[in-house]
Tab-separated table of C-alpha atoms in Angstrom:
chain	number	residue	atom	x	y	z
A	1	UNK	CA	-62.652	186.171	-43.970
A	2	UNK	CA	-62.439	181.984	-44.212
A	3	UNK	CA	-63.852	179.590	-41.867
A	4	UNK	CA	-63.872	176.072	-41.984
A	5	UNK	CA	-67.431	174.967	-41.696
A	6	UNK	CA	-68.874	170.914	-41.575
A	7	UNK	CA	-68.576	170.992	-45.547
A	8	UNK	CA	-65.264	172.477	-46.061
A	9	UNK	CA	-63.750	175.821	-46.218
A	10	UNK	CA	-65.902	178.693	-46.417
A	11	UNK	CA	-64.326	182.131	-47.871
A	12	UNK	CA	-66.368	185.429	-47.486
A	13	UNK	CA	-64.250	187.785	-49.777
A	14	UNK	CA	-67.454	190.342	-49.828
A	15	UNK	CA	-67.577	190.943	-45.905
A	16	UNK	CA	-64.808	193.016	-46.345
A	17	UNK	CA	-67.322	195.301	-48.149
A	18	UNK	CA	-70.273	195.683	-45.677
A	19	UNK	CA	-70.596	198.866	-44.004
A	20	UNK	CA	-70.776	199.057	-40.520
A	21	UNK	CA	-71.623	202.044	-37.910
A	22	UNK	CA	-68.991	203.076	-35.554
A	23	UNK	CA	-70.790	203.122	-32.397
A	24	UNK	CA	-73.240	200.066	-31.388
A	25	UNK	CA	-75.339	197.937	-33.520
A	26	UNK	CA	-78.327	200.447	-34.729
A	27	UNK	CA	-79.396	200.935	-38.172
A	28	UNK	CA	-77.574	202.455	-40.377
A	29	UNK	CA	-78.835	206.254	-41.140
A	30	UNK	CA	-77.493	209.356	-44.014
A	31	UNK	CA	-76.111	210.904	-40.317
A	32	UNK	CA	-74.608	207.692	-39.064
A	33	UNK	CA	-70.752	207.310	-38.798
A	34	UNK	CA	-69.628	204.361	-40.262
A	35	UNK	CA	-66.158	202.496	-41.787
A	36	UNK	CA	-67.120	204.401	-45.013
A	37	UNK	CA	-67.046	207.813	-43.283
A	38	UNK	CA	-64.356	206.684	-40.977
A	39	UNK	CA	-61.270	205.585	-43.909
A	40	UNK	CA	-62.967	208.966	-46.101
A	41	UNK	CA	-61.906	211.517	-43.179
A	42	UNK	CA	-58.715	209.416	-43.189
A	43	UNK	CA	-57.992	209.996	-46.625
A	44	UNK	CA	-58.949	213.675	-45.702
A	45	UNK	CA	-56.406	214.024	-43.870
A	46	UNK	CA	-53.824	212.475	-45.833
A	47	UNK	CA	-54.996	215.084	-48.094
A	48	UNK	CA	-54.267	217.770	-46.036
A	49	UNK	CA	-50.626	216.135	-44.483
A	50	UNK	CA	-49.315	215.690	-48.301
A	51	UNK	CA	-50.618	219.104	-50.052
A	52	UNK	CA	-50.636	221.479	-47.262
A	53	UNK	CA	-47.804	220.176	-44.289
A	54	UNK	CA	-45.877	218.354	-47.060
A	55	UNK	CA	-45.120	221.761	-48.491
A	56	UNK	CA	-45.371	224.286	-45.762
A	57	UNK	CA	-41.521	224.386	-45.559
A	58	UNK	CA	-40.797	224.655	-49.496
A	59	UNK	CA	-37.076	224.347	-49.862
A	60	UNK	CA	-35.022	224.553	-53.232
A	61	UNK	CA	-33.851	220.725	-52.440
A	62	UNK	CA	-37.300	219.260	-51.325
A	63	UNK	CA	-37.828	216.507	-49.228
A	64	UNK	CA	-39.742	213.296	-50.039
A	65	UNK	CA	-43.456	215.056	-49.169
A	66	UNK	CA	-42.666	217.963	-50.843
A	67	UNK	CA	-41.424	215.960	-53.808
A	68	UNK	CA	-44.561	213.634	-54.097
A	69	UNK	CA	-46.910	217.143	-53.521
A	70	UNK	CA	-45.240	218.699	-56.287
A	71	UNK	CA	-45.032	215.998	-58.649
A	72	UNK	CA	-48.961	215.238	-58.045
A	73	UNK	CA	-49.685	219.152	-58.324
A	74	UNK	CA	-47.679	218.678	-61.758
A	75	UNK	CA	-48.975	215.616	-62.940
A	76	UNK	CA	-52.678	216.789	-63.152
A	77	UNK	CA	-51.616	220.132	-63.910
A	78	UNK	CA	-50.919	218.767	-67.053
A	79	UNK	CA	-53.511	216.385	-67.254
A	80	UNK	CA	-56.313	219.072	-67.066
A	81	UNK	CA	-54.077	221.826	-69.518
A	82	UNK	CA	-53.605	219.275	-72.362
A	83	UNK	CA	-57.000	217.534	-72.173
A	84	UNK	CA	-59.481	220.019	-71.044
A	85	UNK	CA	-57.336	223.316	-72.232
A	86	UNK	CA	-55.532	226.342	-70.649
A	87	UNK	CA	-59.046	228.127	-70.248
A	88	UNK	CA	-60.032	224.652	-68.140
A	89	UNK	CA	-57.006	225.516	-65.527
A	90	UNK	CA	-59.312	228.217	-63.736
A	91	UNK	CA	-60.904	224.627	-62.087
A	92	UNK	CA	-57.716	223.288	-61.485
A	93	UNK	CA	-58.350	222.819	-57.553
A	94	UNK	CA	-61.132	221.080	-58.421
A	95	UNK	CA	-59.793	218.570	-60.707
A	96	UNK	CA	-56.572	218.450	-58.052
A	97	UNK	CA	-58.945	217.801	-55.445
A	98	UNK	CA	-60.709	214.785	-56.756
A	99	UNK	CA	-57.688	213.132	-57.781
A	100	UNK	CA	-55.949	213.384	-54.761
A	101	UNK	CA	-58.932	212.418	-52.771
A	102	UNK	CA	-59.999	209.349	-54.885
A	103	UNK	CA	-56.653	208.437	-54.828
A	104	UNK	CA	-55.748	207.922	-51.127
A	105	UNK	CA	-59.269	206.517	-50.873
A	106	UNK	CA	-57.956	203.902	-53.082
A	107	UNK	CA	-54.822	203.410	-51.546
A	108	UNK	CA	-55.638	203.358	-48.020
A	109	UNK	CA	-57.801	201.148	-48.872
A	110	UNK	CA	-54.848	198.678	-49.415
A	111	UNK	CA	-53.957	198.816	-45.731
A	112	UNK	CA	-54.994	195.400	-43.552
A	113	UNK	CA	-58.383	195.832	-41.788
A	114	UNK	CA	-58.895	198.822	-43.473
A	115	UNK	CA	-62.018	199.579	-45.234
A	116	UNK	CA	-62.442	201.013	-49.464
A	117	UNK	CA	-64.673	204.005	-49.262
A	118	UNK	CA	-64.184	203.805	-53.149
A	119	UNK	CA	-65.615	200.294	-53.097
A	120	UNK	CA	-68.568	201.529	-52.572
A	121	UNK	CA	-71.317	202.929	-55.539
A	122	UNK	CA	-72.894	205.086	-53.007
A	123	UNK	CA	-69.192	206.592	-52.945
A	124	UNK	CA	-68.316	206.723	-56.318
A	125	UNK	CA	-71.588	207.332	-57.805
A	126	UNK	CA	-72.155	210.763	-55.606
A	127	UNK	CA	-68.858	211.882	-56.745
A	128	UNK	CA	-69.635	211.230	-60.504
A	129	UNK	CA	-72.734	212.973	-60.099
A	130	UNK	CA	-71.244	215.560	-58.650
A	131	UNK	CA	-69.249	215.752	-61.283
A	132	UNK	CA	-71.424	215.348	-64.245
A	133	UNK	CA	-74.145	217.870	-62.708
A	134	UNK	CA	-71.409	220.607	-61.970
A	135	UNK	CA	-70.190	220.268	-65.715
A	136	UNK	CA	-73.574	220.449	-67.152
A	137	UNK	CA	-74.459	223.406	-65.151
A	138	UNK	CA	-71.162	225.004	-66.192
A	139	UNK	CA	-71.714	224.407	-69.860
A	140	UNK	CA	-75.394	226.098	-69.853
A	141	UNK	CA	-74.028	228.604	-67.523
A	142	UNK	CA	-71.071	229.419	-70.221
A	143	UNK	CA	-73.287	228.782	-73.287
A	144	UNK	CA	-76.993	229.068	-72.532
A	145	UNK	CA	-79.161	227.002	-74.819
A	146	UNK	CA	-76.168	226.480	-77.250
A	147	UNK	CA	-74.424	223.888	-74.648
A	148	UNK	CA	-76.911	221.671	-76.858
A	149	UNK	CA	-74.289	221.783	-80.023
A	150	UNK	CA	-72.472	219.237	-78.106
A	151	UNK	CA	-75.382	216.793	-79.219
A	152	UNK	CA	-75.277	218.224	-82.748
A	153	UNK	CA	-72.670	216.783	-85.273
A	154	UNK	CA	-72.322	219.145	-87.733
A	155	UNK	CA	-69.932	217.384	-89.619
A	156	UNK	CA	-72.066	213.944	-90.138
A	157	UNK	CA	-74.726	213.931	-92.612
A	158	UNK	CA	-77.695	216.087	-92.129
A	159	UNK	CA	-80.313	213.242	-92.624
A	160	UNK	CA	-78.057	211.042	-89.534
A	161	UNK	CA	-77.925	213.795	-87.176
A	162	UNK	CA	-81.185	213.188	-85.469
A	163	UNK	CA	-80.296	209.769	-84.998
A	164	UNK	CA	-76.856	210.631	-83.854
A	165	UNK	CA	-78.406	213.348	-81.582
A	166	UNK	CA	-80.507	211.318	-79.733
A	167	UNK	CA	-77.378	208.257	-79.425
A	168	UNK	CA	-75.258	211.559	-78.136
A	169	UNK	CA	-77.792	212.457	-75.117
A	170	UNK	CA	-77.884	208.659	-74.204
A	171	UNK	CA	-74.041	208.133	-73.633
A	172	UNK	CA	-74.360	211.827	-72.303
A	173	UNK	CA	-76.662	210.667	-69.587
A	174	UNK	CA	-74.807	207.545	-69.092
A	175	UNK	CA	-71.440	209.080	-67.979
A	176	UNK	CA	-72.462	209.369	-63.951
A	177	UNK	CA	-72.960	205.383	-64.250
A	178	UNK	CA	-70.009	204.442	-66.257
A	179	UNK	CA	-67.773	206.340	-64.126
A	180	UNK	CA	-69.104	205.135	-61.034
A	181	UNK	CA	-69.110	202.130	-62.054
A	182	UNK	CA	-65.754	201.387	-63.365
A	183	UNK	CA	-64.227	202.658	-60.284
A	184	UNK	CA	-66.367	200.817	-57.844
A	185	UNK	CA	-65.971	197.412	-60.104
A	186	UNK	CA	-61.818	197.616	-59.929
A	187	UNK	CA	-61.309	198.311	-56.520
A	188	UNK	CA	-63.883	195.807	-55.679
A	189	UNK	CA	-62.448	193.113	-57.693
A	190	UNK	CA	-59.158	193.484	-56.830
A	191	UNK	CA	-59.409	193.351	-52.870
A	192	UNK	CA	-62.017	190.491	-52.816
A	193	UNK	CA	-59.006	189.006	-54.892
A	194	UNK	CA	-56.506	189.611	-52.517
A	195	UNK	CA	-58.759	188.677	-49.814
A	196	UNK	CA	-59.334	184.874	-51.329
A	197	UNK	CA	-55.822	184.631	-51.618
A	198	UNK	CA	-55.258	185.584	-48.030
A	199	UNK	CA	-57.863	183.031	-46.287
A	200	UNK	CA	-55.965	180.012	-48.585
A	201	UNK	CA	-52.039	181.312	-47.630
A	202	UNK	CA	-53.763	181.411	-43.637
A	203	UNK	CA	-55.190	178.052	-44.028
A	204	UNK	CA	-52.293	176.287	-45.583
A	205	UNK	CA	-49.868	177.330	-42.826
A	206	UNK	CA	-46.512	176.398	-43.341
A	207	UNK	CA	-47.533	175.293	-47.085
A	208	UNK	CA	-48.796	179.272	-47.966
A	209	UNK	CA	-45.580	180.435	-49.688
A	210	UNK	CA	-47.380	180.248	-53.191
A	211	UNK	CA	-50.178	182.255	-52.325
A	212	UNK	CA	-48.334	184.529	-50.017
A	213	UNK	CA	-46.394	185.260	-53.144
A	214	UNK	CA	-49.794	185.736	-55.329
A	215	UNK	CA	-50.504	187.920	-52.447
A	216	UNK	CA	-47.618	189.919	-53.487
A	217	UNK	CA	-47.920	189.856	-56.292
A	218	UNK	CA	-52.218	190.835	-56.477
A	219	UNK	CA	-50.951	193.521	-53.710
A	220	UNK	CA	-48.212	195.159	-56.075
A	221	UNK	CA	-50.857	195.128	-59.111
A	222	UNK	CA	-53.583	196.435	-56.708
A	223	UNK	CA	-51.693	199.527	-55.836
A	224	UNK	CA	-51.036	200.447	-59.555
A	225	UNK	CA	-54.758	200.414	-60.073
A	226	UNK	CA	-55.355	202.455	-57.443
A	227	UNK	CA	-53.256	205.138	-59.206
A	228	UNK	CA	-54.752	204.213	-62.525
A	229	UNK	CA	-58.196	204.207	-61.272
A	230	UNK	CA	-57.624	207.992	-60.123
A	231	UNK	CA	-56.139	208.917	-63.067
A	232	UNK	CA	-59.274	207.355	-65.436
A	233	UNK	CA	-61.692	208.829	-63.027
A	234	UNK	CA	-60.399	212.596	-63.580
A	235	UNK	CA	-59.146	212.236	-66.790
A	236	UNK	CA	-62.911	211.967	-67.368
A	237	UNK	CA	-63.715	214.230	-65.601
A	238	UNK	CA	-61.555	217.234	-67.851
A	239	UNK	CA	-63.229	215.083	-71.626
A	240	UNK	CA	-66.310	216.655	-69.331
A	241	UNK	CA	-65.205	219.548	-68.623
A	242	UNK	CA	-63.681	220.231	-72.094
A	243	UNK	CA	-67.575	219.200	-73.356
A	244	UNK	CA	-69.110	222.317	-70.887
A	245	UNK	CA	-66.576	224.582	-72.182
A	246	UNK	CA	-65.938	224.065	-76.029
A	247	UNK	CA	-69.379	222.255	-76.847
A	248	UNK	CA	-69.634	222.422	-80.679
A	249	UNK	CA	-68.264	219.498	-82.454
């Protein structure tokens, strides 16, 4: 959003951002529907017309849905087999799910007046914890007290492996924030970014061709974080999966 105010132009990249309920002007509440909840059951549903419509009608020559369903299905197929293991592919419709779902979070997210759910730490930190809780319960679950190899290195020197115990339950406990974080931070960034950009090219007028090309450009690189954003976010989440299920160092 730019207005031009008594002292010059004023751009608000960040309102973009602010969440807002549906219906009237109340407070916002944990049961209120909002733009966050809103673009989330949209990406829902995206979910649902790519994995499950997109492939209702599975022909030998598939069509374009089809095509992008089974290339996604294949893509972190492989993802969670080569980084988290064969035993790992038993939580394959997890892993599938959070990709897919992060991922048309992201890119809908792209779409004018639309609204980033994954913009959001409230977003992205409840799905890292749901993550990193649901991988720690699995791992003492699996391996009772001996989960707690994982912050054992056998193979450093005995008289370091306190110290490297203790440095191993830090970053251990640190994973919900860093991958909240790092998701929240790009897509963040990035549309503030193209939203600067977009309040210049409107002010200019005729004169916006250079920053309707940055635009374009900002826009093109925008969407291939998206995907790369879902990728990082679950290929961290099978490195913690692999942790609950093969612990020892």
């Amino acid at each position: 959003m730019a207005t031009e105010a008594g002292d010059g132009l004023v751009i608000r990249p960040m309102d973009q951002f602010i969440v807002k309920p549906l219906f009237g002007d109340g407070p916002l509440m944990w049961y209120t529907p909002s733009n966050t909840s809103l673009w989330m059951a949209f990406s829902l549903i995206a979910v649902v017309l790519l994995l499950v419509l997109g492939t209702a009608r599975r022909a030998h020559v598939p069509g374009r849905m089809q095509m992008i369903a089974e290339l996604s299905y294949s893509f972190v197929f492989n993802m969670v087999r080569d980084v988290a293991g064969r035993d790992a592919l038993k939580y394959f419709p997890l892993i599938m799910s959070i990709f897919v779902f992060v991922l048309f979070c992201n890119v809908l997210g792209l779409v004018p007046m639309s609204f980033t759910p994954t913009s959001h730490i409230a977003v992205t930190a409840t799905l890292a914890l749901a993550v990193f809780l649901s991988v720690t319960v699995l791992g003492f679950v699996l391996h009772g007290f001996g989960f707690l190899r994982l912050f054992w290195i056998s193979s450093a020197p005995l008289p370091l492996r306190p110290v490297l115990a203790v440095i191993e339950v830090m970053s251990y406990f640190v994973r919900p924030v860093s991958h909240s974080i790092r998701l929240a931070g790009n897509m963040m960034a990035g549309h503030a970014m193209i939203k600067v950009f977009a309040a210049f090219a409107g002010v200019l007028g005729f004169g916006a061709f250079l920053p309707i090309v940055t635009i374009s450009a900002v826009f093109a690189l925008e969407l291939l974080i998206a995907f790369i954003q879902a990728y990082v976010f679950t290929i961290l989440t099978c490195v913690y999966l692999r942790d609950a299920l093969h612990p020892a160092h």
